[in-house]
mmCIF file of C-alpha atoms in Angstrom:
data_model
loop_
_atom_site.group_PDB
_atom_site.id
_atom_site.type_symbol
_atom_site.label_atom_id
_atom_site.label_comp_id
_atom_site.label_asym_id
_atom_site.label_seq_id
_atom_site.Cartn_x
_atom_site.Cartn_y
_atom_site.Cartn_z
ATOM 1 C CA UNK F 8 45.253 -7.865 -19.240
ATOM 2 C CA UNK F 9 43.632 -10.090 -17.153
ATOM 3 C CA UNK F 10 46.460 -12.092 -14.721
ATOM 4 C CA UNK F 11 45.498 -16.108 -15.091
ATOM 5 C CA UNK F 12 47.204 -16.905 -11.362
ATOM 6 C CA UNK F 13 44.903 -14.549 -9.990
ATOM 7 C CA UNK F 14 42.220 -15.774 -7.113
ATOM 8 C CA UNK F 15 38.758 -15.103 -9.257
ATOM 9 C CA UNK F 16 36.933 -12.538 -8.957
ATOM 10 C CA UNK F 17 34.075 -14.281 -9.344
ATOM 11 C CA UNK F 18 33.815 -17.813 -9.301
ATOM 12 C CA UNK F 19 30.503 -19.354 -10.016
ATOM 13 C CA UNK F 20 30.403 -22.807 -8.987
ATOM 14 C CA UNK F 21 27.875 -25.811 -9.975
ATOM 15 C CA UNK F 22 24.888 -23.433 -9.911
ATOM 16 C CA UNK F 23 21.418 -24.508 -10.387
ATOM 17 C CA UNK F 24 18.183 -22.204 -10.291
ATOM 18 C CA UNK F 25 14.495 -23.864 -10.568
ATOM 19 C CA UNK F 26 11.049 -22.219 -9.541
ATOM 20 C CA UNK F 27 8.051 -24.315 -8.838
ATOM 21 C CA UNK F 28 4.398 -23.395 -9.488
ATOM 22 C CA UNK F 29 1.058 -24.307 -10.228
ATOM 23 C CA UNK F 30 2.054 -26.060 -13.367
ATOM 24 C CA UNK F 31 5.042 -28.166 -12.094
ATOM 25 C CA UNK F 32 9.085 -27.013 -11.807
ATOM 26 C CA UNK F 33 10.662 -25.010 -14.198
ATOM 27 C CA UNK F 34 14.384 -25.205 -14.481
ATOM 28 C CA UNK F 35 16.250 -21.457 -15.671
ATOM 29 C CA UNK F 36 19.627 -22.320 -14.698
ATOM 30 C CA UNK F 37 21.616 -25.491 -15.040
ATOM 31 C CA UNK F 38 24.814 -26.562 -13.602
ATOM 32 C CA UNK F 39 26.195 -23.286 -14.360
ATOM 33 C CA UNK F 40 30.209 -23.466 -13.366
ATOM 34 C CA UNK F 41 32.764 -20.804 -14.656
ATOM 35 C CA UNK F 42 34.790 -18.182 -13.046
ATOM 36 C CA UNK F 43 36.765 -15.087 -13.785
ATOM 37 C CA UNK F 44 39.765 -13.240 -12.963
ATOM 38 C CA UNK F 45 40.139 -9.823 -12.036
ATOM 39 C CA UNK F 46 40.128 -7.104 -15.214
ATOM 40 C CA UNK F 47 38.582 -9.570 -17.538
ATOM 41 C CA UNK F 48 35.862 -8.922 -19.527
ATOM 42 C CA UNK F 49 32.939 -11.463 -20.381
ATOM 43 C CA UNK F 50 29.645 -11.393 -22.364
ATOM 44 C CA UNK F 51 26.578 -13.728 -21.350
ATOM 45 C CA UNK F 52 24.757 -14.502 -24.604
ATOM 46 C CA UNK F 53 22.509 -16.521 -25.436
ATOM 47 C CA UNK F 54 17.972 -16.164 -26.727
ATOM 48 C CA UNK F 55 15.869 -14.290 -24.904
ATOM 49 C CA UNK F 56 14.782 -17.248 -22.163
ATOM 50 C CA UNK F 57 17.656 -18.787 -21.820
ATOM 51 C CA UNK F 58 18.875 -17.738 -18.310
ATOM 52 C CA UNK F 59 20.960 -14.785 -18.589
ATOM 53 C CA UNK F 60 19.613 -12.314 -16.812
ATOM 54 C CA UNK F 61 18.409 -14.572 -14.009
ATOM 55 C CA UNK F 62 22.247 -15.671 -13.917
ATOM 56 C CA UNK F 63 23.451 -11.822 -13.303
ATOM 57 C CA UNK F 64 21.071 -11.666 -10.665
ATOM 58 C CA UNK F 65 22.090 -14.852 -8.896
ATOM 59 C CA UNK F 66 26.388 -13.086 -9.511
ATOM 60 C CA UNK F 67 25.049 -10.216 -8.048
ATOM 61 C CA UNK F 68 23.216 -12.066 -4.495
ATOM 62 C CA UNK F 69 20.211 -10.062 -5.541
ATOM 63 C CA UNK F 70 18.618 -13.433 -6.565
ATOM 64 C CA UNK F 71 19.424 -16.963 -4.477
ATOM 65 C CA UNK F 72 20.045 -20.005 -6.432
ATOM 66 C CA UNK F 73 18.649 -23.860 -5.428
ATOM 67 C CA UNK F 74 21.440 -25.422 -5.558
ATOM 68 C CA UNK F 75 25.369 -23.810 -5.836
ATOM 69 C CA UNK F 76 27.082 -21.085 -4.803
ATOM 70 C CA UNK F 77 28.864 -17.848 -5.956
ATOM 71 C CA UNK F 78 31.807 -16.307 -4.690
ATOM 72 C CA UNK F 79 32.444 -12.445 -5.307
ATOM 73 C CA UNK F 80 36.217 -11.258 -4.118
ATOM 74 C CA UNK F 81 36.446 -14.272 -2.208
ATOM 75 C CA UNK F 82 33.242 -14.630 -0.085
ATOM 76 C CA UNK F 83 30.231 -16.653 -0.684
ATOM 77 C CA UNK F 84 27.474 -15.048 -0.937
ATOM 78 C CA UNK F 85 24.712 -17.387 -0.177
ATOM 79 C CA UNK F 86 26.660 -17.901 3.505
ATOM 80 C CA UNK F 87 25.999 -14.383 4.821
ATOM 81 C CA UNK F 88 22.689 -12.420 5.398
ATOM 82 C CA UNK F 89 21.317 -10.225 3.048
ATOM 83 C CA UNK F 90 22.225 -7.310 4.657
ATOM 84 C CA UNK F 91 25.450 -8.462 4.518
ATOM 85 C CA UNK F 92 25.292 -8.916 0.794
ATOM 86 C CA UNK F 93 24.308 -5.808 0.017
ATOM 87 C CA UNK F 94 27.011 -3.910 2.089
ATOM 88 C CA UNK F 95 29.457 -5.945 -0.133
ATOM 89 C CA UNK F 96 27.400 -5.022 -3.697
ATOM 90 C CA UNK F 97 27.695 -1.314 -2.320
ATOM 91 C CA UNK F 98 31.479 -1.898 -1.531
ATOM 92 C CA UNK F 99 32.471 -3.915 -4.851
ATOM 93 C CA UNK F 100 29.863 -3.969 -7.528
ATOM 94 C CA UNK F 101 28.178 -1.499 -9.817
ATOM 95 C CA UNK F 102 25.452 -1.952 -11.880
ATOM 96 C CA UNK F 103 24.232 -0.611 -15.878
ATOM 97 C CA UNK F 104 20.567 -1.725 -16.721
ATOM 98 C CA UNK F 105 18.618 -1.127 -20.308
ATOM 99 C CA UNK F 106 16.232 1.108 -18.494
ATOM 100 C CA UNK F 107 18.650 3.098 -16.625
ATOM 101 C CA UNK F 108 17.129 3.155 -13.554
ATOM 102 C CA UNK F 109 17.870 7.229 -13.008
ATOM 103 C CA UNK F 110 16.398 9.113 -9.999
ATOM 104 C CA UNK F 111 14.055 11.376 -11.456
ATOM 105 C CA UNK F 112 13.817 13.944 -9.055
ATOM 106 C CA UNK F 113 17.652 13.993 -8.916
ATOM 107 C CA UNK F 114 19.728 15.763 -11.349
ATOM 108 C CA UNK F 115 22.815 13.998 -13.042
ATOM 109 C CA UNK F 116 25.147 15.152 -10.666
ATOM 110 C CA UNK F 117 22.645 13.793 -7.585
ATOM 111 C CA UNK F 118 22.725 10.596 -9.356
ATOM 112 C CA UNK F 119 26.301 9.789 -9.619
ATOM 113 C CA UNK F 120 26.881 11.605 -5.725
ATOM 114 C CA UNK F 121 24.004 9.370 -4.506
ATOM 115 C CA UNK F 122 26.347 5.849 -4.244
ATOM 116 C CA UNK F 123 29.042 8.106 -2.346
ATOM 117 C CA UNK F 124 26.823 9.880 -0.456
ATOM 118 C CA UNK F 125 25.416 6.002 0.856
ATOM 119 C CA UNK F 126 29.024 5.332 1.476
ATOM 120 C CA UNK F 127 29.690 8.335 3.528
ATOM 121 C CA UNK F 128 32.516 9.662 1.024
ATOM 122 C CA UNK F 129 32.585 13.453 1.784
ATOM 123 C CA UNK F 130 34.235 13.947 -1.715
ATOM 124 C CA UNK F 131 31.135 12.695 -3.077
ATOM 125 C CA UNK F 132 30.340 16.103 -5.438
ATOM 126 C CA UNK F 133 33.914 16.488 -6.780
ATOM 127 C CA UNK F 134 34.375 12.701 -7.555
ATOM 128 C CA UNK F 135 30.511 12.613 -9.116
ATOM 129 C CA UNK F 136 31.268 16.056 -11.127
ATOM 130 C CA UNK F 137 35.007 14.401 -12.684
ATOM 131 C CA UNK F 138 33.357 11.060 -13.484
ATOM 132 C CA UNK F 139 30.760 12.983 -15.506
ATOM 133 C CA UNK F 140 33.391 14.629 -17.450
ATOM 134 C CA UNK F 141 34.767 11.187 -17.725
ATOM 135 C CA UNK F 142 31.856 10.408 -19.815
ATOM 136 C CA UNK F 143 31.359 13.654 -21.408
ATOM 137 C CA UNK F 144 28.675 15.087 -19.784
ATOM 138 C CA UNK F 145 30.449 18.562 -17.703
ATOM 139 C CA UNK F 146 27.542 20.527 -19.391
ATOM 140 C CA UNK F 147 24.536 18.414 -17.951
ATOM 141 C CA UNK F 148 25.261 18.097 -14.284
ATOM 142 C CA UNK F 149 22.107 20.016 -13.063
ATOM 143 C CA UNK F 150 20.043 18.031 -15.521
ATOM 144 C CA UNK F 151 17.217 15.728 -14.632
ATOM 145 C CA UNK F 152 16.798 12.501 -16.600
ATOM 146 C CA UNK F 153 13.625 13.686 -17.954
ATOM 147 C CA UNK F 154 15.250 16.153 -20.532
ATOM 148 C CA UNK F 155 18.207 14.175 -21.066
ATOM 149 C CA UNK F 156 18.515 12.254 -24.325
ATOM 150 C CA UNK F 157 18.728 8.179 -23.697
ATOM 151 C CA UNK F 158 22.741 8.120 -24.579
ATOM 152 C CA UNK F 159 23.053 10.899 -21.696
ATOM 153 C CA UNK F 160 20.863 8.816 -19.394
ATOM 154 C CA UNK F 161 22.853 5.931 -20.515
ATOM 155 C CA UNK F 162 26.127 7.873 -19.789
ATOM 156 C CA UNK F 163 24.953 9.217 -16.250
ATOM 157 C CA UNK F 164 24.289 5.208 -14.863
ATOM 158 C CA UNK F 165 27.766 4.727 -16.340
ATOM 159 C CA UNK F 166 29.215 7.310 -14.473
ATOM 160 C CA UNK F 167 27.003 6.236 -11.524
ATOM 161 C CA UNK F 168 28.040 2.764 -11.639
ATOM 162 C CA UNK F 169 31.741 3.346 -12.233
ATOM 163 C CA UNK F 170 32.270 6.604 -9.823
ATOM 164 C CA UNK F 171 32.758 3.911 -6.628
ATOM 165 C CA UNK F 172 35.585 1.980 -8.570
ATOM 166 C CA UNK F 173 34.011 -1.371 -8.269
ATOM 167 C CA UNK F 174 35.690 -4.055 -8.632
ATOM 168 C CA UNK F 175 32.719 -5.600 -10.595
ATOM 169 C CA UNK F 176 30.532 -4.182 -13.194
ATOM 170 C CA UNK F 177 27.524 -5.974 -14.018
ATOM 171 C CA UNK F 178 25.300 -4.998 -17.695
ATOM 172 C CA UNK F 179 22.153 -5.827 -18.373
ATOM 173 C CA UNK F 180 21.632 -4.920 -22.466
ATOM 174 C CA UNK F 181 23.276 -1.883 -21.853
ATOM 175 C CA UNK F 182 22.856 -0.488 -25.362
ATOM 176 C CA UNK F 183 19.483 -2.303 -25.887
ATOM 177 C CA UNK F 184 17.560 0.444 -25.851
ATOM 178 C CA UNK F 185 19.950 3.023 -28.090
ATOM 179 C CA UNK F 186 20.482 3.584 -31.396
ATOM 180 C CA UNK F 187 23.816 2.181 -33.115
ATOM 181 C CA UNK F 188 25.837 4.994 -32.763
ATOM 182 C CA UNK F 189 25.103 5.683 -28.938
ATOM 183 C CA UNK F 190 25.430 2.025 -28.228
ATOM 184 C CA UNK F 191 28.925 2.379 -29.767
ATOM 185 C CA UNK F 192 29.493 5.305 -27.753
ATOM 186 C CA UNK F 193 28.582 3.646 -24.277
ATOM 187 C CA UNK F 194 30.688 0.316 -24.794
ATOM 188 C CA UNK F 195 34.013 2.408 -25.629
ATOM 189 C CA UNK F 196 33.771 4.290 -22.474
ATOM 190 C CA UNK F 197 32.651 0.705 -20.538
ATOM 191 C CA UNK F 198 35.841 -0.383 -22.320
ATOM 192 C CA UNK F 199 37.956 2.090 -21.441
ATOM 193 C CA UNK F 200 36.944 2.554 -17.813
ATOM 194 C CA UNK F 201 37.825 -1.102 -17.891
ATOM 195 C CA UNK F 202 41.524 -0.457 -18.934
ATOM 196 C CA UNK F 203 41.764 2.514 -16.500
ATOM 197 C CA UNK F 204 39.957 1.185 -13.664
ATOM 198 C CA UNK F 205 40.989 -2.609 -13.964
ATOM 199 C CA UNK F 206 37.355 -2.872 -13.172
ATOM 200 C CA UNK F 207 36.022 -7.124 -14.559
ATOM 201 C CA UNK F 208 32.412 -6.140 -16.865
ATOM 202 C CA UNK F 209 30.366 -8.790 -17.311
ATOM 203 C CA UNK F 210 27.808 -7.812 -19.813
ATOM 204 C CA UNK F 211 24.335 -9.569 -20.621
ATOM 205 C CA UNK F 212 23.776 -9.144 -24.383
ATOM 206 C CA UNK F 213 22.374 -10.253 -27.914
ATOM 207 C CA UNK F 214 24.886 -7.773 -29.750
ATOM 208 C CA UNK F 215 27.535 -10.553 -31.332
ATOM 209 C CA UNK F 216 29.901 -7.363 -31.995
ATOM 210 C CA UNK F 217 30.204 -6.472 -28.262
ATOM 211 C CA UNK F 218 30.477 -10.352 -27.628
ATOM 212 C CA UNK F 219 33.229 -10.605 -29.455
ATOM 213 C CA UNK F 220 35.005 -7.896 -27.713
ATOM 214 C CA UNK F 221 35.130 -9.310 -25.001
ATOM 215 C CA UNK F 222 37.969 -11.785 -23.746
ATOM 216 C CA UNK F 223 35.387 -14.321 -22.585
ATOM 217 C CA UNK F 224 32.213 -15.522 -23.630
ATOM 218 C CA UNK F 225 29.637 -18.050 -21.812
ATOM 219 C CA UNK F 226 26.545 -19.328 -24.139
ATOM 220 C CA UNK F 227 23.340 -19.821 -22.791
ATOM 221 C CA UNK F 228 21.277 -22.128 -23.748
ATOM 222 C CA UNK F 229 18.009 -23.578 -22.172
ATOM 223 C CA UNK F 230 19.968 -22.816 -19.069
ATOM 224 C CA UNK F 231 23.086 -24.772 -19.760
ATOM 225 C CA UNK F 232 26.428 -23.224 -20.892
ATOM 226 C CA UNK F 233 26.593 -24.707 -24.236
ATOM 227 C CA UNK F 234 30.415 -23.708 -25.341
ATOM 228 C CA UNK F 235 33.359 -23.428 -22.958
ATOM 229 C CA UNK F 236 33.868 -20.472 -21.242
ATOM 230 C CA UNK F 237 37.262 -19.754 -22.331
ATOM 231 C CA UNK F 238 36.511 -18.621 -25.615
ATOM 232 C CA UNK F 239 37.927 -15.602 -26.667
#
């Protein structure tokens, strides 16, 4: 369970995100304020538009707000270079997209190694190779993507994302692009790597069951969070 007297693990504070073109400004993000404590689990929902993805982005540093700022384990990331961000992504965040976002000329067990590898573990085959039995997939380590099914694509950017321990997991529709029963299949093991790993998800999605799961949920909409984010 998560602990309530905690320091967040992510603390998301007064954030606003506009882009200006031809046309005149567009506001995504507005006032966006929340934050969460280590082990928790929330769901961003909300209609496709709303902000959601663009507000993962600006958790993970990969995308700068205009006005705000986000803290992740205690440092801000808009106050240190983006080379400095992404050593701290490799060191405390993983990441599960809807497209996967597999290697494809590296096999399932070059995927999950590749993060270690980057991080100079030396135990990066044996950790990679138990992580994949983790998720179910001992049979399919020299595998490429291209003749594995999309649950066991889905399953190998699991293991990929959770074979560093992060102490963040960010999910972009992470069953969108499954069928019911896979999808099912993914979001135990996210769940249960949770438990084991005391690893906080925070999972963009439209699927209300998964939302509800969760022991938070923040609601999107037009860019503002329109119900508090303490509901469980």
């Amino acid at each position: 369970m998560p602990n309530a007297s905690a320091e967040p693990i992510i603390a998301v504070d007064h954030v606003f995100k506009s882009v200006t073109d031809s046309t005149g400004t567009l506001d995504i993000l507005r006032d966006i304020d929340f934050s969460l404590a280590p082990r928790e689990t929330a769901a961003i929902v909300g209609a496709s538009g709303s902000g959601k993805s663009t507000l993962l982005s600006i958790i993970a540093g990969l995308d700068t707000p205009t006005r705000g700022t986000v803290r992740l384990a205690g440092q801000d990331l808009f106050a240190i270079d983006e080379d400095q961000r992404a050593a701290l992504r490799a060191d405390k965040v993983g990441f599960v997209f809807q497209s996967f976002q597999l290697m494809g000329n590296l096999n399932a067990l070059e995927n999950v190694m590749l993060p270690l590898e980057l991080s100079g573990r030396r135990d990066a085959r044996k950790a990679a190779a138990e992580m994949l039995a983790r998720v179910g997939l001992s049979e399919r380590l020299g595998h490429y993507p291209k003749v594995l099914s999309g649950g066991e694509q889905q399953r190998v950017a699991l293991a990929r994302a959770f074979v560093v321990q992060p102490a963040v997991l960010l999910a972009d529709e992470p069953t969108g692009s499954l069928d019911f029963a896979t999808g099912e299949t993914i979001m135990e093991l996210m769940f249960d790597l949770n438990t084991e790993l005391g690893t906080t998800l925070v999972l963009v999605t439209h699927d209300r069951g998964i939302a509800q799961r969760c022991t938070r949920r923040i609601t999107i909409e037009a860019g503002r969070i329109v119900e508090p984010a303490t509901v469980a």
